[in-house]
Amino acid sequence: MTNKKPKMVKKATLIWSIIISLIVGGGLAYGIAYFQTRAIVSQAQATSTSMQKIQSVYATITGNYYKSVDTSKLTNGAIKGMISALNDPFSEYMDKTEATSLNNQISSSFSGIGTEVQKADQYIKIISAIKGTPAKKAGLLPGDLITAVNGKSLAGKSITQAVNLMRGKIGTKVTVTIKRDEKTFNQTLTRAKIPVSTVNSKVVAHHIGYIQITSVSQRTASELKKALKQLDEKHVNSYILDVRDNPGGLMDQALKMSSMFLKNGKTIMRVQTRDGKQEIYKASKKYDDGYKVTKPVAVLMNGGSASAAEIFAAALHQSAHAPLIGTQSYGKGTVQTVSDFSDQSEMKITIAKWLTPNGTWINKKGLTPTDKADYPKYAYWQLIDTKKTFVLGDVSSQVKTLQRELNVLGYFKDKMNGYYGRTTQVAIQNYQEKAGLPVTGKANSKTILSIETKVQSKVAKHDNALKRAQSILNK
């Protein structure tokens, strides 16, 4: 396939693969689909009237504006202005910080101490210490509470805020305060590059292997193959592949993943440039090294499944007849090219479309499930603000959400009207007593977090899409 280079002089150009990702409204999920043309850009040549005009404006401002100007801001503003004029949400200019964050997602690694964590009351609890990381070597254990980082308390901080404090440059030191049972101590660790697993697996009912793929990064295909082989050793007879809320990632990985489930010669995807020409990618040993899955499979997807996840789902459905279970996928069907600048910023612009095996362009439409099923409605309720304590007499939409959650858990039977009345207070008291919390009748952060954790556990137990997949594979 021929990639069209950005019209500018480059010191070097490395043609890699198409990278897929997406930008979901509100910034909750992030991703892009692009031919990755990595380049170090030296300078632009004024070879056209348009470029001469831009240079003239630049020279006029820098030479005649009434006060000195930051030339880097002018340059960045010009780039952002041109890209903004495209009116394309997937074409953008990224500064060094944004580009680094994206590349960390693509490489599925970051620099830190190596713990998987979750919110636990006011602090952060370690779920596991990743093998081979500073945290694992230091003996940090599941259940340990991280209460402070470099002397800064984590009380009330979000997961993101806590994680950002623990991350940093490779080789730098960070001190975490650990509470283990009744003992509190400090542990100083040296940050290192941390790999992130994108594939999780387990055996579910009736000898079915369940594989969750959370993103598509540099090691996802090998992680998937490893998970498949491990499940085979447990004598599973079919697989559920879950790409719900998977924002995408690398196309070369999507090709390798898809090829494992397709007969050689079957189409995985197509890429179409603006001249109408198509490049067709087909399953082969080139992608899967001869490893093939012949057992029945079903794919779970939803509105958060995009780009590489959609390539994978579409390939398995249209070329291997796997059922798609869930809800309509996101619909990200464009391809971008990315160029690196010498200041480590990046620019990407849309240059092509990608199509499903049968030639369908799913952009802004998504894939339609063969079997519609979803989590219960309460899985999508907005989280309650844990910075506020709700008490008798309060009225708000947050109180209404609290009442609805208490109703789901069986503690509230009155009208869910957003008024924190006596019945709501009693429901909170009953919940606090049952959960072993101080019985105050006030919905403080500890109580709210406990309630929402219970609701999320109930969501997992009422996963209708997973149940439907199990039913289909058991026929």
Short mmCIF file of C-alpha atoms in Angstrom, two decimals:
data_model
loop_
_atom_site.label_atom_id
_atom_site.label_comp_id
_atom_site.label_asym_id
_atom_site.label_seq_id
_atom_site.Cartn_x
_atom_site.Cartn_y
_atom_site.Cartn_z
CA MET A 1 0.00 0.00 0.00
CA THR A 2 1.26 3.50 -0.79
CA ASN A 3 0.94 6.14 1.90
CA LYS A 4 0.65 9.77 0.84
CA LYS A 5 3.27 11.80 2.66
CA PRO A 6 2.46 15.18 4.17
CA LYS A 7 3.58 17.93 1.78
CA MET A 8 6.64 19.03 3.68
CA VAL A 9 10.33 18.20 3.79
CA LYS A 10 11.24 15.33 6.11
CA LYS A 11 14.57 14.16 7.50
CA ALA A 12 13.34 10.56 7.51
CA THR A 13 10.17 8.61 6.92
CA LEU A 14 9.28 5.24 8.41
CA ILE A 15 6.13 3.58 7.03
CA TRP A 16 4.52 1.41 9.67
CA SER A 17 0.93 0.21 9.92
CA ILE A 18 -2.53 1.66 10.25
CA ILE A 19 -3.24 2.61 13.83
CA ILE A 20 -6.85 2.73 14.88
CA SER A 21 -8.38 4.77 17.62
CA LEU A 22 -11.26 7.05 18.50
CA ILE A 23 -12.35 10.19 20.21
CA VAL A 24 -15.60 9.66 22.08
CA GLY A 25 -17.71 12.64 23.13
CA GLY A 26 -16.77 14.10 26.49
CA GLY A 27 -13.26 12.73 26.25
CA LEU A 28 -14.18 9.53 28.12
CA ALA A 29 -12.53 7.33 25.63
CA TYR A 30 -9.75 8.16 23.20
CA GLY A 31 -8.53 6.62 20.01
CA ILE A 32 -7.59 7.08 16.29
CA ALA A 33 -7.34 5.18 13.00
CA TYR A 34 -4.34 6.07 10.97
CA PHE A 35 -1.57 4.96 8.62
CA GLN A 36 1.35 5.63 10.87
CA THR A 37 3.90 7.59 8.88
CA ARG A 38 6.47 8.63 11.48
CA ALA A 39 8.58 11.57 10.33
CA ILE A 40 10.95 14.18 11.69
CA VAL A 41 9.94 17.45 10.09
CA SER A 42 12.68 20.07 9.58
CA GLN A 43 10.99 22.99 7.80
CA ALA A 44 8.23 23.75 5.34
CA GLN A 45 9.17 25.08 1.89
CA ALA A 46 7.17 27.96 0.48
CA THR A 47 6.49 26.27 -2.88
CA SER A 48 3.01 27.62 -3.49
CA THR A 49 1.07 30.83 -3.34
CA SER A 50 -0.68 29.61 -0.20
CA MET A 51 2.59 28.91 1.58
CA GLN A 52 3.98 32.27 0.51
CA LYS A 53 0.90 33.96 1.98
CA ILE A 54 1.35 32.12 5.29
CA GLN A 55 5.02 33.09 5.38
CA SER A 56 4.14 36.70 4.64
CA VAL A 57 1.65 36.82 7.53
CA TYR A 58 4.19 35.20 9.85
CA ALA A 59 6.93 37.68 8.85
CA THR A 60 4.60 40.64 9.22
CA ILE A 61 3.53 39.65 12.72
CA THR A 62 7.00 38.82 13.97
CA GLY A 63 8.47 41.97 12.43
CA ASN A 64 5.78 44.59 12.98
CA TYR A 65 3.47 43.58 15.83
CA TYR A 66 3.64 46.23 18.58
CA LYS A 67 5.21 43.86 21.08
CA SER A 68 7.39 40.76 20.89
CA VAL A 69 5.61 37.51 20.14
CA ASP A 70 6.25 33.87 20.97
CA THR A 71 7.04 32.37 17.57
CA SER A 72 6.24 28.84 18.77
CA LYS A 73 2.74 30.00 19.66
CA LEU A 74 2.34 31.49 16.19
CA THR A 75 3.48 28.26 14.57
CA ASN A 76 1.25 26.09 16.71
CA GLY A 77 -1.67 28.45 16.14
CA ALA A 78 -1.21 28.29 12.38
CA ILE A 79 -1.09 24.50 12.39
CA LYS A 80 -4.13 24.20 14.65
CA GLY A 81 -6.02 26.73 12.53
CA MET A 82 -5.43 24.83 9.30
CA ILE A 83 -6.39 21.52 10.85
CA SER A 84 -9.44 23.06 12.49
CA ALA A 85 -10.58 24.29 9.07
CA LEU A 86 -10.95 20.65 7.99
CA ASN A 87 -13.83 20.29 10.46
CA ASP A 88 -12.71 16.71 11.10
CA PRO A 89 -12.67 15.47 14.73
CA PHE A 90 -10.01 12.90 13.88
CA SER A 91 -7.52 15.34 12.37
CA GLU A 92 -5.64 17.26 15.03
CA TYR A 93 -2.39 18.73 16.24
CA MET A 94 -1.01 17.28 19.49
CA ASP A 95 1.58 18.95 21.67
CA LYS A 96 4.41 16.95 23.28
CA THR A 97 2.35 15.94 26.34
CA GLU A 98 -0.65 14.81 24.30
CA ALA A 99 1.54 12.93 21.84
CA THR A 100 3.39 11.17 24.65
CA SER A 101 0.12 10.11 26.27
CA LEU A 102 -1.12 8.70 22.97
CA ASN A 103 2.12 6.83 22.30
CA ASN A 104 1.97 5.33 25.80
CA GLN A 105 -1.51 4.00 25.00
CA ILE A 106 -0.32 2.59 21.68
CA SER A 107 2.71 0.89 23.22
CA SER A 108 0.54 -0.28 26.11
CA SER A 109 3.14 0.82 28.62
CA PHE A 110 3.99 3.71 30.91
CA SER A 111 6.51 4.65 33.53
CA GLY A 112 5.51 4.05 37.13
CA ILE A 113 5.67 1.54 39.98
CA GLY A 114 3.51 -1.25 38.53
CA THR A 115 0.31 -1.59 40.54
CA GLU A 116 -3.26 -2.19 39.48
CA VAL A 117 -5.38 -0.11 41.83
CA GLN A 118 -8.94 0.82 42.67
CA LYS A 119 -10.64 3.40 44.84
CA ALA A 120 -11.18 2.23 48.42
CA ASP A 121 -12.97 4.71 50.66
CA GLN A 122 -10.73 7.79 50.81
CA TYR A 123 -7.60 6.06 49.56
CA ILE A 124 -6.29 3.76 46.83
CA LYS A 125 -6.16 -0.01 47.25
CA ILE A 126 -3.74 -2.27 45.40
CA ILE A 127 -5.51 -5.01 43.45
CA SER A 128 -2.26 -6.57 42.30
CA ALA A 129 1.40 -5.77 41.79
CA ILE A 130 2.42 -6.56 38.21
CA LYS A 131 5.07 -9.24 37.86
CA GLY A 132 8.61 -7.91 37.44
CA THR A 133 7.75 -4.32 38.40
CA PRO A 134 9.17 -2.17 41.24
CA ALA A 135 5.99 -2.70 43.28
CA LYS A 136 6.23 -6.48 42.98
CA LYS A 137 9.93 -6.52 43.81
CA ALA A 138 9.30 -4.31 46.84
CA GLY A 139 6.75 -6.78 48.19
CA LEU A 140 3.63 -4.63 47.89
CA LEU A 141 0.57 -6.85 48.30
CA PRO A 142 -3.05 -7.00 47.16
CA GLY A 143 -5.15 -5.22 49.77
CA ASP A 144 -2.42 -2.73 50.72
CA LEU A 145 -3.76 0.81 50.95
CA ILE A 146 -1.72 3.63 49.40
CA THR A 147 -2.49 6.62 51.60
CA ALA A 148 0.11 9.13 50.38
CA VAL A 149 2.63 9.71 47.57
CA ASN A 150 5.79 11.69 48.34
CA GLY A 151 4.14 12.86 51.55
CA LYS A 152 1.00 14.12 49.78
CA SER A 153 -2.15 12.54 51.17
CA LEU A 154 -4.40 10.73 48.70
CA ALA A 155 -7.46 11.30 50.88
CA GLY A 156 -10.32 12.30 48.60
CA LYS A 157 -8.23 12.20 45.41
CA SER A 158 -9.49 10.44 42.32
CA ILE A 159 -7.85 7.36 40.81
CA THR A 160 -6.45 9.51 38.00
CA GLN A 161 -4.96 12.04 40.39
CA ALA A 162 -3.36 9.29 42.48
CA VAL A 163 -1.98 7.45 39.46
CA ASN A 164 -0.52 10.66 38.02
CA LEU A 165 1.37 11.23 41.28
CA MET A 166 2.85 7.73 41.12
CA ARG A 167 3.86 7.94 37.47
CA GLY A 168 6.95 9.78 36.30
CA LYS A 169 10.20 9.46 34.38
CA ILE A 170 11.96 6.12 34.30
CA GLY A 171 14.71 6.01 36.95
CA THR A 172 13.21 8.63 39.25
CA LYS A 173 12.23 7.75 42.79
CA VAL A 174 8.81 7.94 44.42
CA THR A 175 7.85 7.26 48.04
CA VAL A 176 4.47 5.70 48.76
CA THR A 177 2.91 5.42 52.20
CA ILE A 178 1.39 1.98 52.70
CA LYS A 179 -1.21 0.91 55.26
CA ARG A 180 -1.25 -2.86 55.73
CA ASP A 181 -3.68 -4.01 58.40
CA GLU A 182 -2.77 -1.85 61.42
CA LYS A 183 0.75 -1.07 60.25
CA THR A 184 1.73 2.03 58.25
CA PHE A 185 5.11 2.39 56.55
CA ASN A 186 6.88 4.23 53.70
CA GLN A 187 8.33 2.44 50.67
CA THR A 188 10.63 4.21 48.22
CA LEU A 189 10.57 2.79 44.69
CA THR A 190 12.42 3.57 41.47
CA ARG A 191 10.03 4.11 38.58
CA ALA A 192 10.39 1.81 35.58
CA LYS A 193 8.65 1.10 32.29
CA ILE A 194 5.47 -0.82 33.08
CA PRO A 195 3.79 -3.12 30.55
CA VAL A 196 0.00 -3.16 30.59
CA SER A 197 -2.04 -6.27 29.82
CA THR A 198 -4.87 -5.71 27.34
CA VAL A 199 -6.30 -9.23 27.48
CA ASN A 200 -8.01 -10.93 30.42
CA SER A 201 -9.47 -14.43 30.36
CA LYS A 202 -11.35 -16.99 32.43
CA VAL A 203 -13.60 -20.01 32.10
CA VAL A 204 -17.32 -19.35 32.47
CA ALA A 205 -20.28 -21.73 32.60
CA HIS A 206 -20.45 -24.84 30.42
CA HIS A 207 -16.76 -24.95 29.42
CA ILE A 208 -16.82 -21.62 27.60
CA GLY A 209 -13.68 -19.49 27.47
CA TYR A 210 -14.28 -15.79 28.10
CA ILE A 211 -11.69 -13.31 26.78
CA GLN A 212 -11.93 -9.58 27.40
CA ILE A 213 -9.85 -7.35 25.10
CA THR A 214 -9.68 -3.84 26.58
CA SER A 215 -7.66 -2.12 23.83
CA VAL A 216 -5.55 -3.08 20.81
CA SER A 217 -1.90 -2.27 21.51
CA GLN A 218 1.51 -3.59 20.53
CA ARG A 219 1.26 -6.86 22.46
CA THR A 220 -2.47 -7.55 22.17
CA ALA A 221 -2.26 -10.24 19.47
CA SER A 222 0.36 -12.22 21.39
CA GLU A 223 -1.62 -11.78 24.62
CA LEU A 224 -4.74 -13.05 22.85
CA LYS A 225 -2.93 -16.09 21.48
CA LYS A 226 -1.54 -16.86 24.94
CA ALA A 227 -5.01 -16.58 26.50
CA LEU A 228 -6.51 -18.88 23.84
CA LYS A 229 -3.85 -21.53 24.44
CA GLN A 230 -4.28 -21.34 28.23
CA LEU A 231 -8.04 -21.76 27.89
CA ASP A 232 -7.50 -24.70 25.52
CA GLU A 233 -5.52 -26.41 28.27
CA LYS A 234 -8.63 -26.05 30.45
CA HIS A 235 -10.63 -27.90 27.79
CA VAL A 236 -13.03 -25.15 26.78
CA ASN A 237 -15.16 -25.89 23.74
CA SER A 238 -15.97 -22.33 22.57
CA TYR A 239 -15.00 -18.70 23.12
CA ILE A 240 -16.66 -15.40 23.96
CA LEU A 241 -14.57 -12.45 22.76
CA ASP A 242 -15.54 -9.25 24.58
CA VAL A 243 -14.56 -5.96 22.90
CA ARG A 244 -17.12 -3.80 24.68
CA ASP A 245 -15.74 -0.34 25.50
CA ASN A 246 -12.59 -1.17 23.52
CA PRO A 247 -11.58 2.15 21.85
CA GLY A 248 -9.26 0.55 19.30
CA GLY A 249 -5.53 0.62 18.70
CA LEU A 250 -3.09 -0.80 16.18
CA MET A 251 -4.30 -2.16 12.88
CA ASP A 252 -1.45 -4.63 12.48
CA GLN A 253 -2.59 -6.20 15.74
CA ALA A 254 -6.23 -6.27 14.57
CA LEU A 255 -5.08 -8.09 11.42
CA LYS A 256 -3.15 -10.66 13.45
CA MET A 257 -6.02 -11.16 15.89
CA SER A 258 -8.62 -11.54 13.15
CA SER A 259 -6.52 -13.91 11.05
CA MET A 260 -6.42 -16.43 13.92
CA PHE A 261 -10.17 -16.98 13.54
CA LEU A 262 -10.44 -16.86 9.71
CA LYS A 263 -9.57 -19.39 7.04
CA ASN A 264 -6.64 -18.32 4.90
CA GLY A 265 -7.77 -16.16 2.01
CA LYS A 266 -10.80 -14.75 3.81
CA THR A 267 -11.00 -10.96 3.83
CA ILE A 268 -10.23 -9.15 7.10
CA MET A 269 -10.74 -5.55 5.91
CA ARG A 270 -10.30 -3.09 3.05
CA VAL A 271 -8.69 0.35 2.91
CA GLN A 272 -9.89 2.85 0.30
CA THR A 273 -8.03 6.06 -0.57
CA ARG A 274 -9.68 9.15 -2.04
CA ASP A 275 -8.99 8.00 -5.61
CA GLY A 276 -11.26 5.00 -4.97
CA LYS A 277 -8.51 2.38 -5.01
CA GLN A 278 -8.76 -0.37 -2.39
CA GLU A 279 -6.16 -2.46 -0.61
CA ILE A 280 -7.64 -5.78 0.58
CA TYR A 281 -6.18 -7.53 3.63
CA LYS A 282 -6.75 -11.28 3.87
CA ALA A 283 -6.13 -13.90 6.54
CA SER A 284 -2.85 -15.75 6.09
CA LYS A 285 0.11 -17.25 7.87
CA LYS A 286 1.76 -13.85 7.43
CA TYR A 287 -0.50 -12.53 10.20
CA ASP A 288 -1.20 -15.55 12.44
CA ASP A 289 1.98 -17.65 12.03
CA GLY A 290 -0.21 -20.66 11.25
CA TYR A 291 -2.15 -20.52 14.52
CA LYS A 292 -5.88 -21.02 13.90
CA VAL A 293 -8.93 -21.20 16.16
CA THR A 294 -11.57 -23.64 14.91
CA LYS A 295 -13.91 -23.69 17.90
CA PRO A 296 -17.15 -21.64 17.84
CA VAL A 297 -16.87 -17.99 18.88
CA ALA A 298 -19.22 -15.13 19.71
CA VAL A 299 -18.29 -11.44 19.90
CA LEU A 300 -19.61 -8.93 22.45
CA MET A 301 -19.65 -5.24 21.47
CA ASN A 302 -21.32 -1.95 22.39
CA GLY A 303 -21.23 1.76 21.65
CA GLY A 304 -17.72 2.00 23.08
CA SER A 305 -16.33 -0.55 20.60
CA ALA A 306 -14.49 1.36 17.89
CA SER A 307 -11.91 1.28 15.13
CA ALA A 308 -9.59 -1.73 15.59
CA ALA A 309 -12.22 -3.37 17.79
CA GLU A 310 -14.75 -2.89 14.97
CA ILE A 311 -12.29 -4.26 12.38
CA PHE A 312 -11.93 -7.36 14.53
CA ALA A 313 -15.68 -7.76 15.15
CA ALA A 314 -16.60 -7.17 11.50
CA ALA A 315 -13.98 -9.62 10.24
CA LEU A 316 -15.15 -12.40 12.54
CA HIS A 317 -18.80 -11.76 11.71
CA GLN A 318 -18.61 -11.33 7.95
CA SER A 319 -15.78 -13.75 7.18
CA ALA A 320 -16.21 -16.37 9.93
CA HIS A 321 -19.98 -16.06 10.65
CA ALA A 322 -19.49 -15.27 14.34
CA PRO A 323 -22.57 -13.70 15.97
CA LEU A 324 -22.28 -10.10 17.18
CA ILE A 325 -24.01 -9.68 20.54
CA GLY A 326 -24.66 -6.41 22.33
CA THR A 327 -25.52 -2.97 20.98
CA GLN A 328 -24.56 -0.85 17.96
CA SER A 329 -20.81 -0.19 17.84
CA TYR A 330 -19.33 3.32 17.66
CA GLY A 331 -18.69 3.65 13.94
CA LYS A 332 -15.11 4.87 13.33
CA GLY A 333 -14.16 4.18 9.73
CA THR A 334 -11.50 6.70 8.70
CA VAL A 335 -7.75 6.45 8.37
CA GLN A 336 -5.23 9.12 9.36
CA THR A 337 -1.57 9.82 8.69
CA VAL A 338 0.66 11.03 11.53
CA SER A 339 3.85 13.09 11.35
CA ASP A 340 6.28 13.79 14.21
CA PHE A 341 7.88 17.20 14.54
CA SER A 342 11.32 17.84 16.00
CA ASP A 343 9.77 19.30 19.19
CA GLN A 344 7.99 15.93 19.75
CA SER A 345 4.58 17.31 18.84
CA GLU A 346 2.51 15.43 16.26
CA MET A 347 -0.01 16.16 13.50
CA LYS A 348 -2.54 13.74 12.05
CA ILE A 349 -4.95 14.14 9.16
CA THR A 350 -7.53 11.82 7.64
CA ILE A 351 -6.40 10.31 4.32
CA ALA A 352 -8.56 7.22 3.72
CA LYS A 353 -11.52 5.04 4.70
CA TRP A 354 -11.44 1.50 5.99
CA LEU A 355 -14.23 -0.89 4.97
CA THR A 356 -15.54 -4.18 6.35
CA PRO A 357 -14.92 -7.43 4.40
CA ASN A 358 -18.11 -6.99 2.34
CA GLY A 359 -17.17 -3.40 1.47
CA THR A 360 -19.40 -1.58 3.96
CA TRP A 361 -18.26 1.77 5.35
CA ILE A 362 -19.48 1.85 8.95
CA ASN A 363 -18.38 5.41 9.70
CA LYS A 364 -20.90 7.18 11.98
CA LYS A 365 -23.15 4.11 11.71
CA GLY A 366 -21.32 1.29 13.43
CA LEU A 367 -21.85 -2.44 13.27
CA THR A 368 -25.33 -3.79 13.98
CA PRO A 369 -25.50 -6.71 16.44
CA THR A 370 -27.09 -9.94 15.30
CA ASP A 371 -28.44 -10.34 18.84
CA LYS A 372 -29.27 -7.20 20.80
CA ALA A 373 -28.51 -7.40 24.51
CA ASP A 374 -27.08 -5.02 27.06
CA TYR A 375 -26.24 -4.37 30.68
CA PRO A 376 -29.20 -3.33 32.87
CA LYS A 377 -30.08 0.37 32.64
CA TYR A 378 -28.53 1.17 36.00
CA ALA A 379 -25.11 0.38 34.57
CA TYR A 380 -25.26 3.74 32.81
CA TRP A 381 -26.42 5.97 35.64
CA GLN A 382 -24.20 8.94 36.37
CA LEU A 383 -21.88 8.54 39.34
CA ILE A 384 -22.68 10.50 42.50
CA ASP A 385 -20.34 13.26 43.64
CA THR A 386 -18.41 11.84 46.61
CA LYS A 387 -17.10 15.27 47.64
CA LYS A 388 -20.53 16.17 49.02
CA THR A 389 -22.36 14.66 52.00
CA PHE A 390 -26.13 14.42 51.44
CA VAL A 391 -28.39 14.95 54.44
CA LEU A 392 -32.02 15.26 55.44
CA GLY A 393 -33.72 18.05 53.47
CA ASP A 394 -31.41 18.03 50.43
CA VAL A 395 -33.05 18.09 47.00
CA SER A 396 -31.11 17.32 43.81
CA SER A 397 -30.73 14.98 40.85
CA GLN A 398 -27.83 13.38 42.76
CA VAL A 399 -30.20 12.46 45.57
CA LYS A 400 -32.53 10.91 42.98
CA THR A 401 -29.68 8.78 41.64
CA LEU A 402 -28.88 7.74 45.21
CA GLN A 403 -32.52 6.71 45.72
CA ARG A 404 -32.48 4.72 42.48
CA GLU A 405 -29.31 2.90 43.52
CA LEU A 406 -30.78 2.10 46.94
CA ASN A 407 -33.88 0.82 45.14
CA VAL A 408 -31.78 -1.50 42.96
CA LEU A 409 -30.12 -2.86 46.10
CA GLY A 410 -33.49 -3.36 47.80
CA TYR A 411 -33.24 -0.65 50.46
CA PHE A 412 -35.61 2.01 49.10
CA LYS A 413 -39.25 1.52 48.03
CA ASP A 414 -40.62 5.08 48.11
CA LYS A 415 -40.93 7.64 45.29
CA MET A 416 -37.59 8.43 43.68
CA ASN A 417 -38.13 12.19 43.53
CA GLY A 418 -34.73 13.59 44.52
CA TYR A 419 -35.85 14.70 48.00
CA TYR A 420 -33.73 13.43 50.88
CA GLY A 421 -36.63 12.80 53.21
CA ARG A 422 -37.12 10.51 56.16
CA THR A 423 -37.56 7.36 54.04
CA THR A 424 -34.24 8.08 52.27
CA GLN A 425 -32.53 8.66 55.61
CA VAL A 426 -33.87 5.37 56.97
CA ALA A 427 -32.75 3.55 53.82
CA ILE A 428 -29.24 4.95 54.26
CA GLN A 429 -29.22 3.92 57.92
CA ASN A 430 -30.31 0.39 57.03
CA TYR A 431 -27.64 0.16 54.35
CA GLN A 432 -24.93 1.48 56.65
CA GLU A 433 -25.85 -1.03 59.34
CA LYS A 434 -25.84 -3.92 56.86
CA ALA A 435 -22.53 -2.79 55.33
CA GLY A 436 -20.81 -2.34 58.69
CA LEU A 437 -20.49 1.41 58.31
CA PRO A 438 -21.13 4.07 60.98
CA VAL A 439 -24.93 4.48 61.13
CA THR A 440 -25.42 8.23 60.66
CA GLY A 441 -28.23 8.45 58.12
CA LYS A 442 -25.98 10.77 56.11
CA ALA A 443 -24.75 9.79 52.65
CA ASN A 444 -21.06 10.63 52.96
CA SER A 445 -18.30 9.61 50.54
CA LYS A 446 -17.62 6.27 52.25
CA THR A 447 -21.30 5.32 52.11
CA ILE A 448 -21.72 6.44 48.49
CA LEU A 449 -18.61 4.56 47.31
CA SER A 450 -19.83 1.44 49.10
CA ILE A 451 -23.29 1.69 47.49
CA GLU A 452 -21.84 2.23 44.01
CA THR A 453 -19.46 -0.71 44.42
CA LYS A 454 -22.43 -2.92 45.29
CA VAL A 455 -24.37 -1.63 42.27
CA GLN A 456 -21.43 -2.38 39.96
CA SER A 457 -21.24 -5.91 41.34
CA LYS A 458 -24.92 -6.33 40.53
CA VAL A 459 -24.28 -5.03 37.00
CA ALA A 460 -21.71 -7.77 36.48
CA LYS A 461 -24.16 -10.41 37.70
CA HIS A 462 -26.83 -9.18 35.26
CA ASP A 463 -24.72 -9.00 32.11
CA ASN A 464 -27.42 -9.84 29.58
CA ALA A 465 -25.07 -9.81 26.59
CA LEU A 466 -22.76 -12.34 28.23
CA LYS A 467 -25.71 -14.54 29.13
CA ARG A 468 -26.99 -14.37 25.56
CA ALA A 469 -23.59 -15.36 24.19
CA GLN A 470 -23.46 -18.33 26.54
CA SER A 471 -26.90 -19.38 25.41
CA ILE A 472 -25.96 -19.20 21.73
CA LEU A 473 -22.72 -21.16 22.18
CA ASN A 474 -24.48 -23.84 24.22
CA LYS A 475 -26.98 -24.66 21.47
#
